[in-house]
Short mmCIF file of C-alpha atoms and ligand atoms in Angstrom, two decimals:
data_model
loop_
_atom_site.label_atom_id
_atom_site.label_comp_id
_atom_site.label_asym_id
_atom_site.label_seq_id
_atom_site.Cartn_x
_atom_site.Cartn_y
_atom_site.Cartn_z
CA MET Z 1380 -29.59 -31.94 -36.11
CA SER Z 1381 -27.63 -28.88 -34.96
CA GLN Z 1382 -29.23 -28.13 -31.63
CA ALA Z 1383 -26.55 -27.41 -29.03
CA ASP Z 1384 -25.96 -23.81 -27.89
CA PHE Z 1385 -22.46 -24.55 -26.68
CA GLY Z 1386 -19.83 -27.23 -27.13
CA LEU Z 1387 -17.01 -28.29 -24.86
CA ILE Z 1388 -13.97 -30.41 -25.65
CA GLY Z 1389 -12.02 -31.97 -22.76
CA LEU Z 1390 -14.01 -33.73 -20.09
CA ALA Z 1391 -11.50 -33.75 -17.23
CA VAL Z 1392 -12.39 -32.17 -13.90
CA MET Z 1393 -12.71 -28.57 -15.15
CA GLY Z 1394 -14.50 -29.45 -18.38
CA GLN Z 1395 -17.12 -31.68 -16.75
CA ASN Z 1396 -17.97 -29.10 -14.12
CA LEU Z 1397 -18.16 -26.24 -16.61
CA VAL Z 1398 -20.49 -28.28 -18.80
CA LEU Z 1399 -22.82 -28.93 -15.85
CA ASN Z 1400 -22.71 -25.23 -14.99
CA VAL Z 1401 -23.55 -24.11 -18.55
CA GLU Z 1402 -26.31 -26.73 -18.83
CA SER Z 1403 -27.82 -25.64 -15.52
CA ARG Z 1404 -28.34 -22.12 -16.97
CA GLY Z 1405 -30.72 -23.45 -19.64
CA PHE Z 1406 -28.29 -24.15 -22.48
CA THR Z 1407 -27.96 -27.40 -24.41
CA VAL Z 1408 -24.34 -28.53 -24.36
CA SER Z 1409 -22.53 -30.86 -26.71
CA VAL Z 1410 -19.44 -32.60 -25.37
CA TYR Z 1411 -16.44 -34.38 -26.84
CA ASN Z 1412 -13.41 -35.99 -25.22
CA ARG Z 1413 -10.44 -37.64 -26.91
CA THR Z 1414 -11.01 -40.78 -24.84
CA THR Z 1415 -14.62 -41.37 -25.81
CA ALA Z 1416 -15.36 -43.72 -22.90
CA THR Z 1417 -15.09 -40.64 -20.66
CA THR Z 1418 -17.84 -38.94 -22.73
CA ASP Z 1419 -20.11 -41.98 -22.43
CA GLU Z 1420 -19.59 -42.22 -18.66
CA PHE Z 1421 -20.16 -38.51 -18.18
CA VAL Z 1422 -23.39 -38.39 -20.16
CA ALA Z 1423 -24.66 -41.61 -18.54
CA LYS Z 1424 -23.95 -40.14 -15.09
CA HIS Z 1425 -26.25 -37.18 -15.78
CA PRO Z 1426 -29.51 -38.50 -17.19
CA GLY Z 1427 -32.22 -35.97 -17.97
CA LYS Z 1428 -29.77 -33.15 -18.60
CA ASN Z 1429 -29.54 -31.34 -21.91
CA LEU Z 1430 -26.24 -32.93 -22.86
CA ILE Z 1431 -25.24 -34.37 -26.22
CA GLY Z 1432 -22.38 -36.85 -26.06
CA THR Z 1433 -20.45 -37.17 -29.31
CA GLN Z 1434 -17.97 -39.79 -30.47
CA SER Z 1435 -16.05 -37.83 -33.10
CA LEU Z 1436 -15.16 -34.20 -33.72
CA GLU Z 1437 -17.24 -34.32 -36.92
CA GLU Z 1438 -20.31 -35.40 -34.93
CA PHE Z 1439 -19.51 -32.81 -32.26
CA VAL Z 1440 -19.20 -29.91 -34.73
CA GLY Z 1441 -22.35 -31.06 -36.56
CA SER Z 1442 -24.34 -30.95 -33.33
CA LEU Z 1443 -23.73 -27.23 -32.71
CA LYS Z 1444 -25.89 -24.25 -33.70
CA ARG Z 1445 -24.08 -21.64 -35.82
CA PRO Z 1446 -22.05 -19.62 -35.20
CA ARG Z 1447 -20.60 -22.49 -33.22
CA LYS Z 1448 -19.30 -21.75 -29.75
CA ILE Z 1449 -16.69 -24.31 -28.77
CA GLN Z 1450 -14.76 -24.21 -25.53
CA ILE Z 1451 -11.55 -26.22 -25.26
CA MET Z 1452 -10.67 -27.42 -21.74
CA VAL Z 1453 -7.69 -29.70 -22.39
CA LYS Z 1454 -4.20 -29.77 -20.94
CA ALA Z 1455 -2.43 -26.48 -21.70
CA GLY Z 1456 0.29 -26.37 -24.38
CA GLY Z 1457 0.53 -28.77 -27.33
CA PRO Z 1458 -2.87 -30.43 -26.75
CA VAL Z 1459 -4.66 -27.09 -27.33
CA ASP Z 1460 -2.91 -26.68 -30.70
CA ALA Z 1461 -3.65 -30.30 -31.58
CA VAL Z 1462 -7.37 -29.82 -30.92
CA ILE Z 1463 -7.48 -26.52 -32.84
CA GLU Z 1464 -5.73 -28.11 -35.81
CA GLN Z 1465 -8.32 -30.88 -35.92
CA LEU Z 1466 -11.19 -28.39 -35.59
CA ILE Z 1467 -10.17 -25.89 -38.27
CA PRO Z 1468 -11.19 -27.97 -41.33
CA LEU Z 1469 -14.54 -28.75 -39.72
CA LEU Z 1470 -15.58 -25.19 -38.89
CA ASP Z 1471 -17.23 -22.37 -40.83
CA GLN Z 1472 -16.49 -18.66 -41.04
CA ASP Z 1473 -17.14 -16.77 -37.77
CA ASP Z 1474 -17.39 -19.87 -35.58
CA ILE Z 1475 -15.88 -19.19 -32.15
CA ILE Z 1476 -13.22 -21.21 -30.33
CA ILE Z 1477 -12.64 -20.44 -26.66
CA ASP Z 1478 -9.54 -21.74 -24.93
CA GLY Z 1479 -10.50 -21.90 -21.25
CA GLY Z 1480 -7.32 -23.60 -19.99
CA ASN Z 1481 -4.29 -22.09 -18.31
CA SER Z 1482 -2.56 -21.20 -21.56
CA LEU Z 1483 0.48 -18.97 -21.72
CA TYR Z 1484 -0.71 -15.60 -23.02
CA THR Z 1485 1.87 -15.59 -25.82
CA ASP Z 1486 0.41 -18.89 -27.07
CA THR Z 1487 -3.01 -17.21 -27.00
CA GLU Z 1488 -1.70 -14.30 -29.08
CA ARG Z 1489 -0.25 -16.76 -31.59
CA ARG Z 1490 -3.53 -18.73 -31.77
CA ASP Z 1491 -5.54 -15.52 -32.07
CA ALA Z 1492 -3.57 -14.55 -35.20
CA TRP Z 1493 -3.63 -18.11 -36.55
CA LEU Z 1494 -7.42 -18.44 -36.23
CA ALA Z 1495 -8.12 -14.93 -37.50
CA GLY Z 1496 -6.21 -15.97 -40.62
CA GLN Z 1497 -8.64 -18.89 -40.98
CA GLY Z 1498 -11.71 -16.62 -40.69
CA LEU Z 1499 -12.47 -17.99 -37.23
CA ARG Z 1500 -12.99 -16.11 -33.98
CA PHE Z 1501 -11.00 -16.84 -30.84
CA ILE Z 1502 -11.29 -16.04 -27.14
CA GLY Z 1503 -8.50 -16.89 -24.68
CA ALA Z 1504 -10.26 -17.06 -21.32
CA GLY Z 1505 -8.63 -17.68 -17.96
CA VAL Z 1506 -10.99 -19.59 -15.68
CA SER Z 1507 -10.35 -19.59 -11.94
CA GLY Z 1508 -12.05 -21.37 -9.09
CA GLY Z 1509 -11.00 -24.98 -9.53
CA GLU Z 1510 -13.55 -27.75 -9.65
CA GLU Z 1511 -16.10 -26.10 -7.37
CA GLY Z 1512 -15.85 -22.74 -9.13
CA ALA Z 1513 -16.28 -24.37 -12.53
CA ARG Z 1514 -19.48 -26.07 -11.31
CA LYS Z 1515 -21.04 -23.28 -9.24
CA GLY Z 1516 -19.61 -20.17 -10.81
CA PRO Z 1517 -15.99 -19.33 -11.63
CA SER Z 1518 -14.26 -16.02 -12.14
CA ILE Z 1519 -13.65 -15.75 -15.88
CA MET Z 1520 -11.05 -13.57 -17.57
CA PRO Z 1521 -11.74 -13.54 -21.32
CA GLY Z 1522 -9.51 -11.83 -23.84
CA GLY Z 1523 -10.08 -11.34 -27.56
CA PRO Z 1524 -12.01 -9.05 -29.89
CA ALA Z 1525 -14.78 -7.06 -28.15
CA SER Z 1526 -17.25 -8.13 -30.87
CA THR Z 1527 -16.60 -11.82 -30.12
CA TRP Z 1528 -16.98 -11.15 -26.40
CA GLU Z 1529 -20.43 -9.67 -27.09
CA VAL Z 1530 -21.50 -12.99 -28.65
CA MET Z 1531 -20.17 -14.98 -25.70
CA LYS Z 1532 -21.32 -12.55 -23.02
CA PRO Z 1533 -24.76 -14.11 -22.26
CA ILE Z 1534 -23.27 -17.56 -21.62
CA PHE Z 1535 -20.22 -16.31 -19.70
CA GLU Z 1536 -22.26 -13.92 -17.56
CA SER Z 1537 -24.78 -16.63 -16.73
CA ILE Z 1538 -22.17 -19.18 -15.60
CA ALA Z 1539 -19.83 -16.81 -13.72
CA ALA Z 1540 -19.92 -16.32 -9.96
CA LYS Z 1541 -22.00 -13.35 -8.81
CA VAL Z 1542 -21.05 -10.80 -6.16
CA ASP Z 1543 -23.63 -8.16 -5.24
CA GLY Z 1544 -25.51 -9.27 -8.34
CA GLU Z 1545 -22.52 -8.52 -10.61
CA PRO Z 1546 -21.10 -11.43 -12.64
CA CYS Z 1547 -17.41 -12.14 -12.03
CA VAL Z 1548 -16.53 -11.79 -15.70
CA ILE Z 1549 -15.65 -8.80 -17.85
CA HIS Z 1550 -14.04 -8.47 -21.23
CA ILE Z 1551 -10.46 -8.02 -20.05
CA GLY Z 1552 -9.01 -6.78 -23.33
CA PRO Z 1553 -7.89 -7.91 -26.77
CA GLY Z 1554 -5.62 -10.81 -27.74
CA GLY Z 1555 -3.81 -12.48 -24.86
CA ALA Z 1556 -5.05 -10.00 -22.19
CA GLY Z 1557 -7.39 -12.52 -20.54
CA HIS Z 1558 -4.83 -15.27 -20.17
CA TYR Z 1559 -2.24 -12.70 -19.11
CA VAL Z 1560 -4.44 -11.41 -16.27
CA LYS Z 1561 -5.21 -15.01 -15.25
CA MET Z 1562 -1.45 -15.68 -15.09
CA ILE Z 1563 -0.87 -12.74 -12.75
CA HIS Z 1564 -3.93 -13.79 -10.74
CA ASN Z 1565 -2.15 -17.10 -10.21
CA GLY Z 1566 1.06 -15.30 -9.21
CA ILE Z 1567 -0.92 -13.34 -6.62
CA GLU Z 1568 -2.45 -16.62 -5.46
CA TYR Z 1569 1.08 -18.00 -4.93
CA GLY Z 1570 1.85 -14.91 -2.81
CA ASP Z 1571 -1.30 -15.24 -0.68
CA MET Z 1572 -0.69 -18.93 -0.06
CA GLN Z 1573 2.97 -18.49 0.94
CA LEU Z 1574 2.14 -15.60 3.31
CA ILE Z 1575 -0.47 -17.76 5.05
CA CYS Z 1576 2.06 -20.60 5.32
CA GLU Z 1577 4.62 -18.26 6.89
CA ALA Z 1578 2.06 -17.17 9.52
CA TYR Z 1579 1.37 -20.84 10.25
CA ASN Z 1580 5.10 -21.59 10.52
CA ILE Z 1581 5.63 -18.84 13.08
CA PHE Z 1582 2.73 -20.13 15.17
CA LYS Z 1583 4.07 -23.65 14.90
CA HIS Z 1584 7.52 -22.59 16.11
CA ALA Z 1585 5.88 -20.62 18.93
CA GLY Z 1586 4.29 -23.85 20.19
CA PHE Z 1587 0.67 -23.40 19.08
CA THR Z 1588 -1.27 -26.62 18.62
CA THR Z 1589 -2.87 -27.33 15.24
CA GLU Z 1590 -6.30 -26.84 16.87
CA GLU Z 1591 -5.23 -23.41 18.15
CA MET Z 1592 -3.99 -22.46 14.70
CA ALA Z 1593 -7.23 -23.62 13.08
CA ALA Z 1594 -9.14 -21.40 15.52
CA ILE Z 1595 -6.93 -18.41 14.64
CA PHE Z 1596 -7.52 -18.77 10.89
CA ASN Z 1597 -11.24 -19.32 11.47
CA GLU Z 1598 -11.36 -16.11 13.49
CA TRP Z 1599 -9.31 -14.20 10.91
CA ASN Z 1600 -11.83 -15.27 8.32
CA GLU Z 1601 -14.38 -13.08 10.10
CA GLY Z 1602 -12.24 -9.93 9.80
CA ASP Z 1603 -10.01 -7.93 7.44
CA LEU Z 1604 -8.34 -11.07 6.16
CA GLN Z 1605 -11.60 -12.80 5.22
CA SER Z 1606 -10.87 -14.83 2.11
CA TYR Z 1607 -11.34 -18.24 0.59
CA LEU Z 1608 -7.68 -19.14 1.22
CA ILE Z 1609 -7.85 -18.19 4.92
CA GLN Z 1610 -11.11 -20.12 5.19
CA ILE Z 1611 -9.72 -23.32 3.64
CA THR Z 1612 -6.57 -22.99 5.76
CA GLY Z 1613 -8.69 -23.10 8.93
CA LYS Z 1614 -10.61 -26.08 7.61
CA ALA Z 1615 -7.44 -27.88 6.46
CA LEU Z 1616 -5.88 -27.46 9.92
CA GLU Z 1617 -9.04 -28.85 11.54
CA GLN Z 1618 -9.00 -31.99 9.41
CA LYS Z 1619 -7.89 -35.15 11.24
CA ASP Z 1620 -6.53 -38.22 9.53
CA PRO Z 1621 -8.89 -41.10 10.38
CA GLU Z 1622 -6.04 -43.59 10.97
CA PRO Z 1623 -3.67 -42.09 13.56
CA GLY Z 1624 -6.23 -39.39 14.45
CA GLN Z 1625 -3.60 -36.69 13.96
CA PRO Z 1626 -4.14 -33.44 12.02
CA ILE Z 1627 -3.72 -34.41 8.37
CA VAL Z 1628 -1.66 -31.27 7.68
CA GLU Z 1629 1.09 -32.53 10.01
CA LEU Z 1630 1.30 -35.78 8.04
CA ILE Z 1631 1.68 -34.12 4.63
CA VAL Z 1632 5.22 -34.00 3.18
CA ASP Z 1633 6.53 -30.42 3.06
CA LYS Z 1634 7.32 -30.40 -0.68
CA ALA Z 1635 5.24 -27.93 -2.72
CA GLY Z 1636 4.22 -28.63 -6.28
CA GLN Z 1637 3.60 -26.09 -9.02
CA LYS Z 1638 2.39 -26.15 -12.58
CA GLY Z 1639 4.24 -23.15 -13.99
CA THR Z 1640 2.02 -20.06 -13.93
CA GLY Z 1641 4.01 -18.64 -10.98
CA GLN Z 1642 7.27 -19.06 -12.86
CA TRP Z 1643 5.73 -17.49 -16.01
CA THR Z 1644 4.72 -14.51 -13.85
CA LEU Z 1645 8.31 -14.11 -12.62
CA LEU Z 1646 9.75 -14.26 -16.12
CA ASN Z 1647 7.25 -11.69 -17.35
CA ALA Z 1648 8.01 -9.36 -14.42
CA ALA Z 1649 11.73 -9.60 -15.17
CA GLU Z 1650 11.11 -8.83 -18.86
CA ASN Z 1651 9.09 -5.76 -17.89
CA ALA Z 1652 11.43 -4.64 -15.06
CA VAL Z 1653 8.62 -4.74 -12.50
CA VAL Z 1654 9.39 -5.73 -8.92
CA ILE Z 1655 7.18 -8.55 -7.66
CA SER Z 1656 9.45 -9.60 -4.81
CA THR Z 1657 6.67 -11.12 -2.68
CA ILE Z 1658 5.39 -13.30 -5.53
CA ASN Z 1659 9.00 -14.07 -6.41
CA ALA Z 1660 9.66 -15.19 -2.82
CA ALA Z 1661 6.52 -17.34 -2.94
CA VAL Z 1662 7.58 -19.14 -6.11
CA GLU Z 1663 11.12 -19.62 -4.80
CA ALA Z 1664 9.79 -20.90 -1.48
CA ARG Z 1665 7.97 -23.64 -3.39
CA ILE Z 1666 11.17 -24.48 -5.28
CA LEU Z 1667 13.27 -24.67 -2.07
CA SER Z 1668 10.59 -26.74 -0.36
CA SER Z 1669 10.75 -29.26 -3.19
CA GLN Z 1670 14.48 -29.79 -2.50
CA LYS Z 1671 13.59 -31.80 0.58
CA ALA Z 1672 16.56 -34.20 0.53
CA GLN Z 1673 19.06 -31.31 0.38
CA ARG Z 1674 17.24 -29.51 3.18
CA VAL Z 1675 17.22 -32.57 5.41
CA ALA Z 1676 20.99 -32.99 4.87
CA ALA Z 1677 21.67 -29.26 5.38
CA SER Z 1678 19.66 -29.24 8.62
CA GLN Z 1679 22.50 -31.33 10.14
CA GLU Z 1680 25.24 -29.03 8.85
CA LEU Z 1681 24.01 -25.46 8.91
CA HIS Z 1682 23.05 -24.24 12.31
CA GLY Z 1683 20.77 -21.42 13.42
CA PRO Z 1684 19.57 -19.99 16.71
CA THR Z 1685 17.52 -21.97 19.21
CA VAL Z 1686 13.91 -20.94 18.83
CA ALA Z 1687 12.79 -19.01 21.90
CA ILE Z 1688 9.59 -17.00 21.45
CA SER Z 1689 8.38 -15.44 24.66
CA THR Z 1690 5.68 -13.18 23.19
CA ALA Z 1691 2.28 -13.92 24.78
CA LYS Z 1692 0.10 -15.94 22.43
CA ALA Z 1693 -2.69 -13.38 21.99
CA GLU Z 1694 -0.13 -10.65 21.32
CA LEU Z 1695 1.69 -12.82 18.78
CA VAL Z 1696 -1.57 -13.58 16.98
CA LYS Z 1697 -2.27 -9.86 16.60
CA LYS Z 1698 1.26 -9.13 15.38
CA VAL Z 1699 1.25 -11.95 12.84
CA HIS Z 1700 -2.20 -10.86 11.66
CA ASP Z 1701 -0.82 -7.40 10.94
CA ALA Z 1702 2.29 -8.76 9.23
CA LEU Z 1703 0.11 -10.93 7.00
CA TYR Z 1704 -2.29 -8.11 6.19
CA ALA Z 1705 0.47 -5.64 5.32
CA SER Z 1706 2.42 -8.20 3.28
CA LYS Z 1707 -0.72 -9.13 1.37
CA ILE Z 1708 -1.31 -5.50 0.43
CA VAL Z 1709 2.26 -5.32 -0.88
CA SER Z 1710 1.82 -8.53 -2.85
CA TYR Z 1711 -1.31 -7.19 -4.57
CA ALA Z 1712 0.38 -3.83 -5.16
CA GLN Z 1713 3.16 -5.67 -6.99
CA GLY Z 1714 0.86 -7.92 -9.03
CA LEU Z 1715 -1.33 -4.99 -10.05
CA ASP Z 1716 1.73 -2.93 -10.93
CA LEU Z 1717 2.78 -5.71 -13.30
CA ILE Z 1718 -0.69 -5.86 -14.88
CA LYS Z 1719 -0.73 -2.07 -15.25
CA THR Z 1720 2.76 -1.98 -16.81
CA MET Z 1721 2.03 -4.76 -19.27
CA GLY Z 1722 -1.43 -3.36 -20.09
CA GLU Z 1723 0.13 -0.01 -20.99
CA LYS Z 1724 2.91 -1.64 -23.01
CA LYS Z 1725 0.42 -3.70 -25.02
CA SER Z 1726 -2.26 -0.93 -25.16
CA TRP Z 1727 -4.80 -3.39 -23.77
CA GLY Z 1728 -6.85 -0.67 -22.06
CA LEU Z 1729 -7.04 -2.65 -18.81
CA ASP Z 1730 -9.29 -1.45 -15.98
CA LEU Z 1731 -7.62 -2.54 -12.73
CA GLY Z 1732 -10.68 -1.74 -10.60
CA ARG Z 1733 -12.94 -3.93 -12.72
CA ILE Z 1734 -10.33 -6.68 -12.84
CA ALA Z 1735 -10.14 -6.68 -9.02
CA SER Z 1736 -13.95 -6.72 -8.90
CA ILE Z 1737 -14.20 -9.98 -10.88
CA TRP Z 1738 -11.77 -11.63 -8.45
CA ARG Z 1739 -14.23 -11.02 -5.60
CA GLY Z 1740 -16.13 -14.23 -6.33
CA GLY Z 1741 -15.56 -17.62 -7.86
CA CYS Z 1742 -11.78 -17.59 -7.84
CA ILE Z 1743 -9.17 -18.87 -5.43
CA ILE Z 1744 -8.07 -15.39 -4.30
CA ARG Z 1745 -11.63 -14.19 -3.60
CA ALA Z 1746 -11.59 -11.97 -0.55
CA ARG Z 1747 -13.37 -9.12 1.17
CA PHE Z 1748 -10.18 -7.12 0.68
CA LEU Z 1749 -10.79 -6.99 -3.10
CA ASN Z 1750 -13.73 -4.62 -2.55
CA ARG Z 1751 -11.19 -2.15 -1.19
CA ILE Z 1752 -8.97 -2.58 -4.24
CA THR Z 1753 -11.93 -2.02 -6.55
CA ASP Z 1754 -12.84 1.13 -4.58
CA ALA Z 1755 -9.24 2.35 -4.73
CA TYR Z 1756 -9.12 2.21 -8.54
CA ARG Z 1757 -12.70 3.48 -8.93
CA SER Z 1758 -11.86 6.59 -6.95
CA ASN Z 1759 -8.49 7.02 -8.67
CA PRO Z 1760 -8.08 5.12 -11.97
CA ALA Z 1761 -4.59 6.62 -12.34
CA LEU Z 1762 -3.40 5.26 -8.97
CA VAL Z 1763 0.34 4.69 -9.39
CA ASN Z 1764 0.69 2.04 -6.70
CA LEU Z 1765 -1.97 0.42 -4.53
CA MET Z 1766 0.03 1.28 -1.38
CA LEU Z 1767 -0.63 4.97 -2.09
CA ASP Z 1768 -4.42 4.64 -1.89
CA PRO Z 1769 -5.57 6.40 1.32
CA PHE Z 1770 -7.19 3.27 2.78
CA PHE Z 1771 -4.17 1.02 2.18
CA LYS Z 1772 -1.72 3.75 3.18
CA LYS Z 1773 -3.42 3.89 6.57
CA VAL Z 1774 -3.45 0.10 6.98
CA LEU Z 1775 0.27 -0.06 6.17
CA SER Z 1776 0.96 2.73 8.63
CA ASP Z 1777 -1.16 1.11 11.38
CA THR Z 1778 0.28 -2.40 10.91
CA GLN Z 1779 3.91 -1.66 10.23
CA GLN Z 1780 5.24 -1.79 13.79
CA ASN Z 1781 3.84 -5.30 14.26
CA TRP Z 1782 4.96 -6.27 10.76
CA ARG Z 1783 8.54 -5.21 11.56
CA GLU Z 1784 8.45 -7.03 14.89
CA VAL Z 1785 7.29 -10.25 13.25
CA VAL Z 1786 10.01 -10.12 10.59
CA ALA Z 1787 12.58 -9.37 13.30
CA LEU Z 1788 11.28 -12.12 15.58
CA ALA Z 1789 11.34 -14.65 12.76
CA SER Z 1790 14.82 -13.61 11.75
CA LEU Z 1791 16.18 -13.78 15.32
CA ASN Z 1792 14.67 -17.24 15.74
CA GLY Z 1793 15.84 -18.55 12.38
CA ILE Z 1794 12.29 -19.05 11.04
CA PRO Z 1795 12.19 -18.50 7.28
CA VAL Z 1796 9.73 -15.76 6.28
CA PRO Z 1797 10.87 -14.96 2.72
CA ALA Z 1798 7.55 -13.44 1.61
CA PHE Z 1799 6.96 -11.40 4.79
CA SER Z 1800 10.48 -9.96 4.56
CA ALA Z 1801 10.34 -9.41 0.79
CA SER Z 1802 7.14 -7.42 1.29
CA LEU Z 1803 8.65 -5.30 4.03
CA GLY Z 1804 11.79 -4.76 1.96
CA TYR Z 1805 9.63 -3.59 -0.95
CA TYR Z 1806 7.67 -1.23 1.31
CA ASP Z 1807 10.83 0.28 2.77
CA SER Z 1808 12.55 0.57 -0.61
CA TYR Z 1809 9.51 2.07 -2.32
CA ARG Z 1810 9.10 4.73 0.36
CA ALA Z 1811 12.85 5.59 0.53
CA GLU Z 1812 13.57 9.02 -0.82
CA ARG Z 1813 17.21 8.01 -1.11
CA LEU Z 1814 18.51 4.50 -1.78
CA PRO Z 1815 22.16 3.44 -1.87
CA ALA Z 1816 22.05 3.29 -5.68
CA ASN Z 1817 24.34 6.35 -5.70
CA LEU Z 1818 27.14 4.07 -4.52
CA LEU Z 1819 26.09 1.46 -7.04
CA GLN Z 1820 26.33 4.00 -9.84
CA ALA Z 1821 29.80 4.91 -8.59
CA GLN Z 1822 30.79 1.23 -8.77
CA ARG Z 1823 29.40 0.92 -12.30
CA ASP Z 1824 31.23 4.03 -13.41
CA PHE Z 1825 34.40 2.81 -11.66
CA PHE Z 1826 34.67 -0.50 -13.50
CA GLY Z 1827 32.76 0.21 -16.69
CA ALA Z 1828 32.65 3.99 -17.25
CA HIS Z 1829 28.85 3.70 -17.27
CA THR Z 1830 28.48 7.34 -16.10
CA TYR Z 1831 26.07 8.77 -13.53
CA GLU Z 1832 23.77 11.73 -12.94
CA ARG Z 1833 24.46 14.23 -10.14
CA LEU Z 1834 22.10 15.60 -7.51
CA ASP Z 1835 23.54 19.09 -8.00
CA LYS Z 1836 23.14 19.08 -11.80
CA PRO Z 1837 20.06 18.88 -14.08
CA ALA Z 1838 18.60 15.40 -14.69
CA GLY Z 1839 19.71 13.85 -17.97
CA GLU Z 1840 23.28 15.18 -17.76
CA PHE Z 1841 25.76 12.34 -17.38
CA PHE Z 1842 29.17 12.44 -15.74
CA HIS Z 1843 32.19 10.23 -15.50
CA THR Z 1844 34.93 10.29 -12.87
CA ASP Z 1845 38.53 9.27 -13.47
CA TRP Z 1846 38.65 6.80 -10.60
CA PRO Z 1847 42.03 5.77 -9.15
CA GLU Z 1848 43.70 2.71 -10.55
CA VAL Z 1849 43.32 -0.40 -8.41
CA ILE Z 1850 46.53 -2.25 -7.64
CA GLU Z 1851 45.85 -5.88 -6.63
N1 NAP I 554 -7.83 -28.38 -12.38
C1 NAP I 554 -8.00 -27.14 -11.97
O1 NAP I 554 -8.29 -26.85 -10.80
C2 NAP I 554 -7.86 -26.01 -12.96
C3 NAP I 554 -8.21 -24.71 -12.56
C4 NAP I 554 -8.15 -23.68 -13.50
C5 NAP I 554 -7.70 -23.94 -14.79
N2 NAP I 554 -7.33 -25.21 -15.13
C6 NAP I 554 -6.88 -25.45 -16.51
O2 NAP I 554 -7.98 -25.98 -17.24
C7 NAP I 554 -7.50 -26.90 -18.23
C8 NAP I 554 -8.14 -28.26 -17.98
O3 NAP I 554 -7.75 -28.70 -16.70
P1 NAP I 554 -8.20 -30.10 -16.07
O4 NAP I 554 -7.51 -30.20 -14.75
O5 NAP I 554 -9.66 -30.23 -16.14
O6 NAP I 554 -7.62 -31.16 -17.12
P2 NAP I 554 -6.10 -31.56 -17.49
O7 NAP I 554 -5.66 -32.67 -16.61
O8 NAP I 554 -5.25 -30.34 -17.58
O9 NAP I 554 -6.30 -32.13 -19.00
C9 NAP I 554 -6.97 -33.34 -19.22
C10 NAP I 554 -7.85 -33.24 -20.45
O10 NAP I 554 -7.06 -32.89 -21.60
C11 NAP I 554 -7.33 -33.86 -22.62
N3 NAP I 554 -6.15 -33.97 -23.47
C12 NAP I 554 -4.86 -34.08 -23.11
N4 NAP I 554 -4.07 -34.15 -24.19
C13 NAP I 554 -4.89 -34.09 -25.28
C14 NAP I 554 -4.66 -34.09 -26.67
N5 NAP I 554 -3.43 -34.16 -27.18
N6 NAP I 554 -5.74 -34.03 -27.50
C15 NAP I 554 -6.98 -33.94 -26.99
N7 NAP I 554 -7.26 -33.91 -25.68
C16 NAP I 554 -6.22 -33.97 -24.82
C17 NAP I 554 -7.63 -35.11 -21.86
O11 NAP I 554 -8.27 -36.05 -22.68
P3 NAP I 554 -8.19 -37.63 -22.35
O12 NAP I 554 -9.30 -37.89 -21.37
O13 NAP I 554 -8.41 -38.28 -23.65
O14 NAP I 554 -6.83 -37.90 -21.78
C18 NAP I 554 -8.53 -34.56 -20.77
O15 NAP I 554 -9.83 -34.31 -21.24
C19 NAP I 554 -5.97 -26.90 -18.09
O16 NAP I 554 -5.42 -25.94 -18.96
C20 NAP I 554 -5.75 -26.45 -16.66
O17 NAP I 554 -4.49 -25.86 -16.46
C21 NAP I 554 -7.41 -26.24 -14.26
#
C-alpha cells in the first residue's frame, strides 16, 4: 500500500539523520539503500518509528503516496545520476526528486533539464549542518521551480533549524541556484575555518598553552565572534587524548583534507572575475598543508626570523580578535559578492538578506554575525559590497589598526597568515582610489599595444603610445 509521505535513498550518515528528522515531524518515511543490509539495520535500530524499509527501488517507489517525494542522499557525482536513471522508469508524471547531496550546481542544472524532459519535477537542495544538523534541523538551500518548492515547503520547513521562529530554509531560486549557494556557503566555511586556525597559530607561536587558547575561544564565543565554529574550536582545544593525556589537537597531523566544494568556489569566482582572495587563501592553505613531506624538508632549507613576540598576552588576544573579526567581514563580503554576481548573471532573483538569514541556524557557519548581514541587506537590498554597510564600515574602521598590527607581527615573525593578509589586501585595494594599474596598462600597451584610457580624457577613449624600442 502506498502510505509513505516521503522517501529517502542513501542511508549513510546524512540520509539516516534526515530520515529520523522527517519522521520526528509526523511524516511516514520510506527508505532504500543500495546495500540493503544497511536498510535492515537502520529500521531495526529504530523500532516504533514510522519507517518503511524497502529492499528494491520498485518496492520503495510503490510505498510512496503520489506525487512521490523522493530525496536522494548518495555520494555526489556519478552515483546521483545512476540512482536517477534507475528511478525514471518507475516514476509517474509530476513525481518529485530532490537531490540533497553536495552536487555541483552545473550537474543540478543538467539534471533539472533532463528530468523536466521526462515529465518529472526536480529540486537541487544544498543541506548544511553535518550529522547533527541533519538530525535536529539543518539549513536547507533548495533550488528549482517555485511551484515544486511549494509542494515541498511543508516538509522542508518542518525539518529545518529554526531561528527566532523562522525556519532556516527558503526557496533560493530556480535551477541550480540552491546548490550554487550551498557551494559558496562551503567556500565561506573554508574562509572562517582558516581564519580561526591563523588566530590559533599566532597564539601558539606567542607561547599560549592549549588550555589558554581554549579559554580565549570560549570567551570569544560570548561576543561579536559568537559562532558554531568558534564554539567547536574552544571545545576541540579542551579535548584531551585519554592515552598520553595531552590535548588531542596537538597530536593531530597538520594535513588538511577537502572534498572539492572550496575548489569549485574558486573556479567559479575566476570564471566570473570576482575576487574571493580570503576564500582562495583558505583553500590554498589546505593544499599547502597537505604537502607535509615537502614542508618538513623545506623547513631545514628555507630560513625565517626567530619568533619573538613581546606583546602582552591580553593585548595580543584583543588584537587577534580584531584581526579575525575584520578578516571575517571581508571573507563574507567576497562570498556574497560572488553570489550577487552569479545571481545577476543567471537572473536567479537571489535575496542576499534572506540567504544570510537561513545560515543563522543549522549550518556550520551559523553565527550571531549573520543577523547583522541580514539587517544590512534588509535595509539596503542594493548594497554593492557588505563592507559599505554602516555597521560593518564602522567595525572595519574600529578594528583596522589591530588588524594591521597582527598582519605585521605575523609577517615579522615568519608566521603564515595567508587569509588574514589576503583580507587586509582586499580591504586596502577595494578602498584605494588609485591603484598601480596605470603602470600595468602602460606595460600592456608597451609589449602588446593593448591601449589605455587617460585620466585627462573622457572614459571609453583609448590611446596608444609609441614606446621606445628595447635593446637587450
Ligand atoms: N557528511 C556530511 O557531513 C555532509 C554534510 C552535508 C552534505 N553532505 C552530502 O550529502 C551526501 C551524502 O553524504 P553522506 O556523508 O551521508 O554519504 P556519502 O559517504 O557521501 O555516500 C554514501 C551513500 O551513497 C550511496 N552510494 C554510493 N554510490 C552509490 C551508487 N552508485 N548507487 C547508489 N547508492 C550509492 C551509498 O550506498 P551503499 O551503502 O550501498 O554504499 C551510501 O548510502 C553527499 O553528497 C555529501 O557530500 C554530507
